[in-house]
N, C-alpha and C. Protein backbone atom coordinates (compact mmCIF):
# COMPACT_ATOMS: atom_id res chain seq x y z
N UNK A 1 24.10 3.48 1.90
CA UNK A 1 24.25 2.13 2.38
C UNK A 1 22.90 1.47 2.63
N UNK A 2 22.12 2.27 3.00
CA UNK A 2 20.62 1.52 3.27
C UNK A 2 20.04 1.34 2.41
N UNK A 3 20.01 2.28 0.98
CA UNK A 3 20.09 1.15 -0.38
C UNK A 3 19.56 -0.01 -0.47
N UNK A 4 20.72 -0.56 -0.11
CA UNK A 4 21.07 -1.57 -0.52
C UNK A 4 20.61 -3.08 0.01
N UNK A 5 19.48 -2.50 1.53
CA UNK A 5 18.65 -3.39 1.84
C UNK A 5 17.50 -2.63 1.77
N UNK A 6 17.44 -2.07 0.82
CA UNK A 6 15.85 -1.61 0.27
C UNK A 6 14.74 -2.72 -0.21
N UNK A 7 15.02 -4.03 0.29
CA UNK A 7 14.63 -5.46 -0.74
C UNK A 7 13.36 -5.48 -1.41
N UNK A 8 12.28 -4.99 -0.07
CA UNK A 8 11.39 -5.28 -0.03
C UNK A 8 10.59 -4.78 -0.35
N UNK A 9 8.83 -4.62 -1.24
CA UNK A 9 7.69 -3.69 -1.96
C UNK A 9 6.41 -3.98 -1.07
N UNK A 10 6.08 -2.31 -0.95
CA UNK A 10 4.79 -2.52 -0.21
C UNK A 10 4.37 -1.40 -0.92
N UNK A 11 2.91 -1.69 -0.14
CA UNK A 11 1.70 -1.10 -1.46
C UNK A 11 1.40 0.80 -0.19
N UNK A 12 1.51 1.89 -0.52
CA UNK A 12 1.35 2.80 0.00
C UNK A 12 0.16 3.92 -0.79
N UNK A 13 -1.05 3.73 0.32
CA UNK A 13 -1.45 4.31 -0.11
C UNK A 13 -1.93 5.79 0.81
N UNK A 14 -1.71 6.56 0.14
CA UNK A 14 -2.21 7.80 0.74
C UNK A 14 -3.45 8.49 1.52
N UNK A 15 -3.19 9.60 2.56
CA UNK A 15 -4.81 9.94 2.63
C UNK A 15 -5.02 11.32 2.37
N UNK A 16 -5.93 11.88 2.27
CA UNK A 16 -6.12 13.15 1.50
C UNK A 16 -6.84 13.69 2.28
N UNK A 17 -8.06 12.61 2.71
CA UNK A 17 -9.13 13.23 3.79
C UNK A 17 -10.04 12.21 4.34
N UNK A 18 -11.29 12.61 4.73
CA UNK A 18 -12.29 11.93 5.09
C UNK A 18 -13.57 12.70 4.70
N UNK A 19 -14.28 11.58 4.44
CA UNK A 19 -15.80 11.97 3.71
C UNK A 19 -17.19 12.32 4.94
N UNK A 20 -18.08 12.00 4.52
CA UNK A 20 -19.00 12.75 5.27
C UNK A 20 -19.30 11.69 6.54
N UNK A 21 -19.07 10.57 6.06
CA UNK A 21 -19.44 9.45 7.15
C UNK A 21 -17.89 8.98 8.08
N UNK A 22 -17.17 10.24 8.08
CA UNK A 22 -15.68 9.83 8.80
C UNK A 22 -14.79 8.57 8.80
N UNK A 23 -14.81 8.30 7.49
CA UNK A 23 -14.26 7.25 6.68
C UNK A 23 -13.10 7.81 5.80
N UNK A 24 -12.02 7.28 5.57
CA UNK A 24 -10.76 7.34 5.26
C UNK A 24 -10.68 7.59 3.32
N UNK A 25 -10.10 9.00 2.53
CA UNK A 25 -10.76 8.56 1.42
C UNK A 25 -8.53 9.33 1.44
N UNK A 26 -8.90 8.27 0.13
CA UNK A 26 -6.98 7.85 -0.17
C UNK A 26 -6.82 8.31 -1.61
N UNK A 27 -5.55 8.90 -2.02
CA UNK A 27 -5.62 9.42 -2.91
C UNK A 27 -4.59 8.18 -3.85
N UNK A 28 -3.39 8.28 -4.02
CA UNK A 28 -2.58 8.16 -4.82
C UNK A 28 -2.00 6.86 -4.02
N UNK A 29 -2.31 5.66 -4.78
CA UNK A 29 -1.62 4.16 -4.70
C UNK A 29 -0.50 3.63 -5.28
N UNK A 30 0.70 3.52 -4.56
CA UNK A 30 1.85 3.37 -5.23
C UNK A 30 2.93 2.61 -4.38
N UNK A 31 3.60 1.36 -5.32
CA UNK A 31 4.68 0.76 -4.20
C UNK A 31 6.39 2.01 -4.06
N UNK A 32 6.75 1.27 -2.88
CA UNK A 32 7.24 1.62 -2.29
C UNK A 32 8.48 0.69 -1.75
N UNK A 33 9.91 1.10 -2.21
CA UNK A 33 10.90 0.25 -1.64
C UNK A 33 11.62 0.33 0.08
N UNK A 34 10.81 -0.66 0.35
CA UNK A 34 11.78 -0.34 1.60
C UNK A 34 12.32 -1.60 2.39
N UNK A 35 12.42 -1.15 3.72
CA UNK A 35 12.71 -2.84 4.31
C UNK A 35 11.59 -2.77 5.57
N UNK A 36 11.06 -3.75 5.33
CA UNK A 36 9.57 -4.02 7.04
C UNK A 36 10.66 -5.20 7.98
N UNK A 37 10.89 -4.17 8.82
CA UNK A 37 10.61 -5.24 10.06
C UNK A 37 9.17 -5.34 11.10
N UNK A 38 9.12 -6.46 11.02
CA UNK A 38 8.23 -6.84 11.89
C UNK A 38 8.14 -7.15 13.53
N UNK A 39 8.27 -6.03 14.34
CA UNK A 39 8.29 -6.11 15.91
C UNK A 39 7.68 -5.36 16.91
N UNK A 40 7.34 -5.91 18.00
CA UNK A 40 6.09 -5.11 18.81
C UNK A 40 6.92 -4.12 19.43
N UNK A 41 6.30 -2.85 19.90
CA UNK A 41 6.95 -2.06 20.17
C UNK A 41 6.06 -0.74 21.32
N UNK A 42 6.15 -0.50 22.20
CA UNK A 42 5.22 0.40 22.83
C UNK A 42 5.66 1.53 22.76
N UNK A 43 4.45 2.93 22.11
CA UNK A 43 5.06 3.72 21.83
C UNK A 43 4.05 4.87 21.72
N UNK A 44 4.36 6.16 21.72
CA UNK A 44 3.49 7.36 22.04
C UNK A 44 2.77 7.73 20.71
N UNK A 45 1.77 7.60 20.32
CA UNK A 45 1.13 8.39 19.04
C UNK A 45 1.24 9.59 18.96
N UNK A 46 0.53 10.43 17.59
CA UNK A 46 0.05 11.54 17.40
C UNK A 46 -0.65 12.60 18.71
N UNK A 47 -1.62 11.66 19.14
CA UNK A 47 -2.45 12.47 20.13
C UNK A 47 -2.24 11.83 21.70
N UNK A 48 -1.10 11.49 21.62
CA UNK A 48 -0.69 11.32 23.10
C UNK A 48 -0.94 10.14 23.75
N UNK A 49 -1.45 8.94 23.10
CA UNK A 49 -1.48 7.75 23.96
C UNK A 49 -0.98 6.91 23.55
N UNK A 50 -0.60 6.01 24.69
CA UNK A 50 0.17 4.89 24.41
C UNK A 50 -0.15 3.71 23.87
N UNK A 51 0.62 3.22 22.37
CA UNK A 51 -0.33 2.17 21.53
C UNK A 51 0.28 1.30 21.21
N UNK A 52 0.27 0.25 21.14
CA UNK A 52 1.34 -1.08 20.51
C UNK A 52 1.55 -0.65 18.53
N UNK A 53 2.88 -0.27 18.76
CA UNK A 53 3.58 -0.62 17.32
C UNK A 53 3.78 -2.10 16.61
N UNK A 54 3.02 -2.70 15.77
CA UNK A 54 3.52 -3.96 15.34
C UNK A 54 4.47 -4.25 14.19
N UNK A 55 4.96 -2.96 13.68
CA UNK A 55 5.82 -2.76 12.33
C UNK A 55 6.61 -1.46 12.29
N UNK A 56 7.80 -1.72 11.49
CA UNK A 56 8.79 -0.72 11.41
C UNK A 56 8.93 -0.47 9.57
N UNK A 57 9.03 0.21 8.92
CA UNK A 57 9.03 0.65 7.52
C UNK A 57 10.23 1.76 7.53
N UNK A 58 11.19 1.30 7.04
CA UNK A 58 12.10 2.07 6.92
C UNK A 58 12.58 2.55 5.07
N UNK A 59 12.54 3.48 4.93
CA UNK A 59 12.61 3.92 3.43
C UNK A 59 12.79 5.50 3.35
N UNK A 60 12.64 6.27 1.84
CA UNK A 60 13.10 7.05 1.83
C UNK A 60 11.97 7.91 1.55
N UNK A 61 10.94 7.16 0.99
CA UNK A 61 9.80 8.32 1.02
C UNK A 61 9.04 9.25 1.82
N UNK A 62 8.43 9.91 1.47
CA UNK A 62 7.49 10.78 2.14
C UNK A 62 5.83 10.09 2.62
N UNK A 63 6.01 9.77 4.01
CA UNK A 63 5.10 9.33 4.40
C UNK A 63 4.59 9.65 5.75
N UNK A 64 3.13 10.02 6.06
CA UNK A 64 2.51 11.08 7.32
C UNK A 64 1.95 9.72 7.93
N UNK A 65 1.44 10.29 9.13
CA UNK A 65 0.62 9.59 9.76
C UNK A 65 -0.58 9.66 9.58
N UNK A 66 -1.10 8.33 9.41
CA UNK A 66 -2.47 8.55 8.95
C UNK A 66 -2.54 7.55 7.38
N UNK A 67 -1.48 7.18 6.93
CA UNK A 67 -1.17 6.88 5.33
C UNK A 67 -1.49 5.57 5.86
N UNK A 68 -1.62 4.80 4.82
CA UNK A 68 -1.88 3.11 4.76
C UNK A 68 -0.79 2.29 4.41
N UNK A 69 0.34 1.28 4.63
CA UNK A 69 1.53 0.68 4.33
C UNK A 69 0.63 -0.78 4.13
N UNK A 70 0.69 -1.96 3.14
CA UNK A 70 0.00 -2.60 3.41
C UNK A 70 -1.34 -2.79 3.96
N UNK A 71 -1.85 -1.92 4.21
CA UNK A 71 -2.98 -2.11 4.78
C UNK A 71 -2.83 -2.29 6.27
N UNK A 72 -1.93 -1.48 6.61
CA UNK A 72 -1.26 -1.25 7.92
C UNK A 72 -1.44 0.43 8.48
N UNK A 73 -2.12 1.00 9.52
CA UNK A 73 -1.82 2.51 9.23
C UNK A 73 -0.93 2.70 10.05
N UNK A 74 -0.31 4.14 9.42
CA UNK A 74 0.98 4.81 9.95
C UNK A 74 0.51 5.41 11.43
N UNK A 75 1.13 4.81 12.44
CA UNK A 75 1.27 5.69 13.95
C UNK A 75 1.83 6.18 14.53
N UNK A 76 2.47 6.65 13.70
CA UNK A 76 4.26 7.32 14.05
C UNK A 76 5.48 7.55 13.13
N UNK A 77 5.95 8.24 13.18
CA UNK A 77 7.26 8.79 12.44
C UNK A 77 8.49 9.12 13.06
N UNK A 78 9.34 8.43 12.71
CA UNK A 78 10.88 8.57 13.11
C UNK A 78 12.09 8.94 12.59
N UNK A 79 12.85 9.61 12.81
CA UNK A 79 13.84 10.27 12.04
C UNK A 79 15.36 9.75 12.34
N UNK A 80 15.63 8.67 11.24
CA UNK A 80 17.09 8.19 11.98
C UNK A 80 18.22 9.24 11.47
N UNK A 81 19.11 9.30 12.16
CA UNK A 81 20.28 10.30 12.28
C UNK A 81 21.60 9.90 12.06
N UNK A 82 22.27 9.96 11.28
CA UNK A 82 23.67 9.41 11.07
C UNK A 82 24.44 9.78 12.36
N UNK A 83 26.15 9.21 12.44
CA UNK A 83 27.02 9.49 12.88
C UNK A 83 27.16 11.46 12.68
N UNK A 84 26.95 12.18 11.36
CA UNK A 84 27.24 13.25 11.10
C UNK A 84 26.17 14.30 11.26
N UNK A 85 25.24 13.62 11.99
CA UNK A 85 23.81 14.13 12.49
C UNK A 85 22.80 15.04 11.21
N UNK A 86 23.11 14.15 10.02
CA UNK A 86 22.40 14.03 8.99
C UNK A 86 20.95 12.79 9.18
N UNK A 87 19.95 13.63 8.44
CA UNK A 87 18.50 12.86 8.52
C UNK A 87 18.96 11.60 7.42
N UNK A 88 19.59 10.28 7.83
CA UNK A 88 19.39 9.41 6.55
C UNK A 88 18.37 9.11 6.06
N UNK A 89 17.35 8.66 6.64
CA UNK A 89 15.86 7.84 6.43
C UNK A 89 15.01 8.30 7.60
N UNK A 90 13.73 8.15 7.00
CA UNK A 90 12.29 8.03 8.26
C UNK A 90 12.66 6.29 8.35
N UNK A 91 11.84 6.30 10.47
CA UNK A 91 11.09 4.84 10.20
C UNK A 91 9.38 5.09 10.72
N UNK A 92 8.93 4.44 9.82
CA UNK A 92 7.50 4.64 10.30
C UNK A 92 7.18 3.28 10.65
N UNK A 93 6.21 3.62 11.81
CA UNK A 93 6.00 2.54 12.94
C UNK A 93 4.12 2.35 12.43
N UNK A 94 4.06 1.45 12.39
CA UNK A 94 2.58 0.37 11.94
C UNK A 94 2.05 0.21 13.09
């Protein structure tokens, strides 16, 4: 069913690592169907502090924290859960 509001293309690009000057080096650039909502949101990161979310990316791909959505980075990962407590989709929070 979520399909079917897949409308929307954003540009995802990956990270692989960081170089010698602790700068962000990205591997593999590729769109991505999903749906962005756009809403503020306060919420716990990776390493424990509390950071304003300004985006939601909901889709089916494989995406970490740390990845680039638009030129947005990933600060979080969410796992929505059906009625049958099946993983339907990630939402990743911007």
């Amino acid at each position: 069913m979520l399909r079917d509001y897949l409308n929307q293309i954003v540009i995802l690009k990956s990270l692989i690592g960081m170089d010698e000057y602790n700068e962000p080096i990205f591997g593999e650039v590729k769109e991505v169907k999903c749906r962005l909502i756009d809403r503020f949101k306060r919420i716990v990161n990776d390493k424990g502090e509390e950071v304003v979310s300004d985006g939601i990316i909901q889709c089916y791909e494989y995406i970490k924290v740390g990845d680039y959505i638009d030129n947005r980075k990933v600060i979080a990962v969410n796992s929505i859960v059906d009625l049958e407590g099946v993983i339907g989709y990630k939402g990743y929070l911007l």
